[in-house]
mmCIF file with all atom_site columns, C-alpha atoms in Angstrom:
data_model
loop_
_atom_site.group_PDB
_atom_site.id
_atom_site.type_symbol
_atom_site.label_atom_id
_atom_site.label_alt_id
_atom_site.label_comp_id
_atom_site.label_asym_id
_atom_site.label_entity_id
_atom_site.label_seq_id
_atom_site.pdbx_PDB_ins_code
_atom_site.Cartn_x
_atom_site.Cartn_y
_atom_site.Cartn_z
_atom_site.occupancy
_atom_site.B_iso_or_equiv
_atom_site.pdbx_formal_charge
_atom_site.auth_seq_id
_atom_site.auth_comp_id
_atom_site.auth_asym_id
_atom_site.auth_atom_id
_atom_site.pdbx_PDB_model_num
ATOM 1  C CA . UNK A 1 1  ? -37.532 52.177 18.626 1.00 0.00 ? 400 UNK A CA 1
ATOM 2  C CA . UNK A 1 2  ? -34.452 53.854 20.090 1.00 0.00 ? 401 UNK A CA 1
ATOM 3  C CA . UNK A 1 3  ? -34.631 55.514 23.624 1.00 0.00 ? 402 UNK A CA 1
ATOM 4  C CA . UNK A 1 4  ? -33.578 58.973 23.706 1.00 0.00 ? 403 UNK A CA 1
ATOM 5  C CA . UNK A 1 5  ? -31.964 60.362 27.003 1.00 0.00 ? 404 UNK A CA 1
ATOM 6  C CA . UNK A 1 6  ? -31.883 64.219 27.827 1.00 0.00 ? 405 UNK A CA 1
ATOM 7  C CA . UNK A 1 7  ? -28.176 64.875 29.075 1.00 0.00 ? 406 UNK A CA 1
ATOM 8  C CA . UNK A 1 8  ? -28.622 68.402 29.823 1.00 0.00 ? 407 UNK A CA 1
ATOM 9  C CA . UNK A 1 9  ? -29.088 71.756 27.798 1.00 0.00 ? 408 UNK A CA 1
ATOM 10 C CA . UNK A 1 10 ? -30.965 70.227 25.176 1.00 0.00 ? 409 UNK A CA 1
ATOM 11 C CA . UNK A 1 11 ? -28.605 67.563 24.163 1.00 0.00 ? 410 UNK A CA 1
ATOM 12 C CA . UNK A 1 12 ? -29.761 63.991 23.545 1.00 0.00 ? 411 UNK A CA 1
ATOM 13 C CA . UNK A 1 13 ? -28.089 60.764 23.211 1.00 0.00 ? 412 UNK A CA 1
ATOM 14 C CA . UNK A 1 14 ? -29.192 57.316 22.210 1.00 0.00 ? 413 UNK A CA 1
ATOM 15 C CA . UNK A 1 15 ? -29.672 55.317 25.210 1.00 0.00 ? 414 UNK A CA 1
ATOM 16 C CA . UNK A 1 16 ? -29.259 51.879 23.165 1.00 0.00 ? 415 UNK A CA 1
ATOM 17 C CA . UNK A 1 17 ? -25.652 52.980 22.427 1.00 0.00 ? 416 UNK A CA 1
ATOM 18 C CA . UNK A 1 18 ? -24.430 53.822 25.752 1.00 0.00 ? 417 UNK A CA 1
ATOM 19 C CA . UNK A 1 19 ? -21.750 51.480 27.009 1.00 0.00 ? 418 UNK A CA 1
ATOM 20 C CA . UNK A 1 20 ? -20.962 53.312 30.261 1.00 0.00 ? 419 UNK A CA 1
ATOM 21 C CA . UNK A 1 21 ? -21.610 56.549 32.363 1.00 0.00 ? 420 UNK A CA 1
ATOM 22 C CA . UNK A 1 22 ? -18.523 57.398 34.304 1.00 0.00 ? 421 UNK A CA 1
ATOM 23 C CA . UNK A 1 23 ? -17.235 60.046 36.532 1.00 0.00 ? 422 UNK A CA 1
ATOM 24 C CA . UNK A 1 24 ? -14.626 62.299 35.026 1.00 0.00 ? 423 UNK A CA 1
ATOM 25 C CA . UNK A 1 25 ? -12.381 62.425 38.291 1.00 0.00 ? 424 UNK A CA 1
ATOM 26 C CA . UNK A 1 26 ? -10.318 59.198 37.928 1.00 0.00 ? 425 UNK A CA 1
ATOM 27 C CA . UNK A 1 27 ? -7.041  59.783 36.062 1.00 0.00 ? 426 UNK A CA 1
ATOM 28 C CA . UNK A 1 28 ? -7.490  57.138 33.431 1.00 0.00 ? 427 UNK A CA 1
ATOM 29 C CA . UNK A 1 29 ? -10.760 58.867 32.554 1.00 0.00 ? 428 UNK A CA 1
ATOM 30 C CA . UNK A 1 30 ? -9.031  62.190 32.234 1.00 0.00 ? 429 UNK A CA 1
ATOM 31 C CA . UNK A 1 31 ? -6.570  60.424 29.822 1.00 0.00 ? 430 UNK A CA 1
ATOM 32 C CA . UNK A 1 32 ? -9.519  58.860 27.766 1.00 0.00 ? 431 UNK A CA 1
ATOM 33 C CA . UNK A 1 33 ? -11.128 62.278 27.293 1.00 0.00 ? 432 UNK A CA 1
ATOM 34 C CA . UNK A 1 34 ? -7.696  63.976 26.353 1.00 0.00 ? 433 UNK A CA 1
ATOM 35 C CA . UNK A 1 35 ? -7.081  61.463 23.908 1.00 0.00 ? 434 UNK A CA 1
ATOM 36 C CA . UNK A 1 36 ? -10.579 61.553 22.605 1.00 0.00 ? 435 UNK A CA 1
ATOM 37 C CA . UNK A 1 37 ? -10.276 65.418 22.250 1.00 0.00 ? 436 UNK A CA 1
ATOM 38 C CA . UNK A 1 38 ? -6.972  65.149 20.508 1.00 0.00 ? 437 UNK A CA 1
ATOM 39 C CA . UNK A 1 39 ? -8.522  62.467 17.945 1.00 0.00 ? 438 UNK A CA 1
ATOM 40 C CA . UNK A 1 40 ? -11.682 64.191 17.482 1.00 0.00 ? 439 UNK A CA 1
ATOM 41 C CA . UNK A 1 41 ? -13.747 61.737 18.981 1.00 0.00 ? 440 UNK A CA 1
ATOM 42 C CA . UNK A 1 42 ? -15.417 63.374 21.820 1.00 0.00 ? 441 UNK A CA 1
ATOM 43 C CA . UNK A 1 43 ? -18.686 65.728 21.883 1.00 0.00 ? 442 UNK A CA 1
ATOM 44 C CA . UNK A 1 44 ? -18.773 68.398 24.492 1.00 0.00 ? 443 UNK A CA 1
ATOM 45 C CA . UNK A 1 45 ? -22.421 68.720 25.641 1.00 0.00 ? 444 UNK A CA 1
ATOM 46 C CA . UNK A 1 46 ? -21.532 70.765 28.854 1.00 0.00 ? 445 UNK A CA 1
ATOM 47 C CA . UNK A 1 47 ? -22.359 74.167 27.421 1.00 0.00 ? 446 UNK A CA 1
ATOM 48 C CA . UNK A 1 48 ? -19.122 75.667 29.038 1.00 0.00 ? 447 UNK A CA 1
ATOM 49 C CA . UNK A 1 49 ? -19.961 73.976 32.518 1.00 0.00 ? 448 UNK A CA 1
ATOM 50 C CA . UNK A 1 50 ? -17.733 71.531 34.417 1.00 0.00 ? 449 UNK A CA 1
ATOM 51 C CA . UNK A 1 51 ? -17.836 68.090 33.103 1.00 0.00 ? 450 UNK A CA 1
ATOM 52 C CA . UNK A 1 52 ? -19.502 65.796 35.633 1.00 0.00 ? 451 UNK A CA 1
ATOM 53 C CA . UNK A 1 53 ? -20.001 62.790 33.455 1.00 0.00 ? 452 UNK A CA 1
ATOM 54 C CA . UNK A 1 54 ? -18.300 60.975 30.495 1.00 0.00 ? 453 UNK A CA 1
ATOM 55 C CA . UNK A 1 55 ? -20.752 58.893 28.566 1.00 0.00 ? 454 UNK A CA 1
ATOM 56 C CA . UNK A 1 56 ? -19.034 56.053 26.340 1.00 0.00 ? 455 UNK A CA 1
ATOM 57 C CA . UNK A 1 57 ? -20.744 54.995 23.374 1.00 0.00 ? 456 UNK A CA 1
ATOM 58 C CA . UNK A 1 58 ? -20.692 51.933 21.471 1.00 0.00 ? 457 UNK A CA 1
ATOM 59 C CA . UNK A 1 59 ? -18.730 53.486 18.426 1.00 0.00 ? 458 UNK A CA 1
ATOM 60 C CA . UNK A 1 60 ? -16.039 54.851 20.890 1.00 0.00 ? 459 UNK A CA 1
ATOM 61 C CA . UNK A 1 61 ? -17.264 58.380 20.997 1.00 0.00 ? 460 UNK A CA 1
ATOM 62 C CA . UNK A 1 62 ? -17.082 60.019 24.349 1.00 0.00 ? 461 UNK A CA 1
ATOM 63 C CA . UNK A 1 63 ? -20.042 62.428 25.340 1.00 0.00 ? 462 UNK A CA 1
ATOM 64 C CA . UNK A 1 64 ? -19.103 64.899 28.143 1.00 0.00 ? 463 UNK A CA 1
ATOM 65 C CA . UNK A 1 65 ? -22.152 66.106 30.200 1.00 0.00 ? 464 UNK A CA 1
ATOM 66 C CA . UNK A 1 66 ? -22.543 68.451 33.047 1.00 0.00 ? 465 UNK A CA 1
ATOM 67 C CA . UNK A 1 67 ? -25.006 66.342 34.754 1.00 0.00 ? 466 UNK A CA 1
ATOM 68 C CA . UNK A 1 68 ? -24.159 63.756 37.277 1.00 0.00 ? 467 UNK A CA 1
ATOM 69 C CA . UNK A 1 69 ? -23.713 60.274 36.193 1.00 0.00 ? 468 UNK A CA 1
ATOM 70 C CA . UNK A 1 70 ? -26.463 59.360 38.853 1.00 0.00 ? 469 UNK A CA 1
ATOM 71 C CA . UNK A 1 71 ? -28.775 61.793 37.135 1.00 0.00 ? 470 UNK A CA 1
ATOM 72 C CA . UNK A 1 72 ? -28.297 60.632 33.707 1.00 0.00 ? 471 UNK A CA 1
ATOM 73 C CA . UNK A 1 73 ? -28.383 56.769 34.958 1.00 0.00 ? 472 UNK A CA 1
ATOM 74 C CA . UNK A 1 74 ? -31.994 57.677 36.575 1.00 0.00 ? 473 UNK A CA 1
ATOM 75 C CA . UNK A 1 75 ? -33.164 59.061 33.534 1.00 0.00 ? 474 UNK A CA 1
ATOM 76 C CA . UNK A 1 76 ? -32.138 56.062 31.514 1.00 0.00 ? 475 UNK A CA 1
ATOM 77 C CA . UNK A 1 77 ? -33.864 53.866 34.041 1.00 0.00 ? 476 UNK A CA 1
ATOM 78 C CA . UNK A 1 78 ? -37.080 55.797 34.156 1.00 0.00 ? 477 UNK A CA 1
ATOM 79 C CA . UNK A 1 79 ? -37.231 55.778 30.383 1.00 0.00 ? 478 UNK A CA 1
ATOM 80 C CA . UNK A 1 80 ? -36.852 51.889 30.660 1.00 0.00 ? 479 UNK A CA 1
ATOM 81 C CA . UNK A 1 81 ? -39.609 51.711 32.989 1.00 0.00 ? 480 UNK A CA 1
ATOM 82 C CA . UNK A 1 82 ? -41.870 53.537 30.898 1.00 0.00 ? 481 UNK A CA 1
ATOM 83 C CA . UNK A 1 83 ? -41.375 51.538 27.806 1.00 0.00 ? 482 UNK A CA 1
ATOM 84 C CA . UNK A 1 84 ? -41.997 48.253 29.941 1.00 0.00 ? 483 UNK A CA 1
ATOM 85 C CA . UNK A 1 85 ? -45.075 49.804 31.295 1.00 0.00 ? 484 UNK A CA 1
ATOM 86 C CA . UNK A 1 86 ? -46.434 50.497 27.927 1.00 0.00 ? 485 UNK A CA 1
ATOM 87 C CA . UNK A 1 87 ? -46.108 46.898 26.725 1.00 0.00 ? 486 UNK A CA 1
#
């Protein structure tokens, strides 16, 4: 079963498809985001807020979130622990 993670403002991603969760502050990440916007391979889930995390998905899509990477990571880990507890 797929694990779904809430990334803010009612937006959800499949945790099994996440490659990395990074801060958008570094220049290479800014270039990645700009290229993804130009290519149409980005999903802006910030609801007009400042982008605080960039989620890189398996299929090459970038998901922009207004939550901090640490927050998303904690939600991912909490979900994983809940799944382990149920088995």
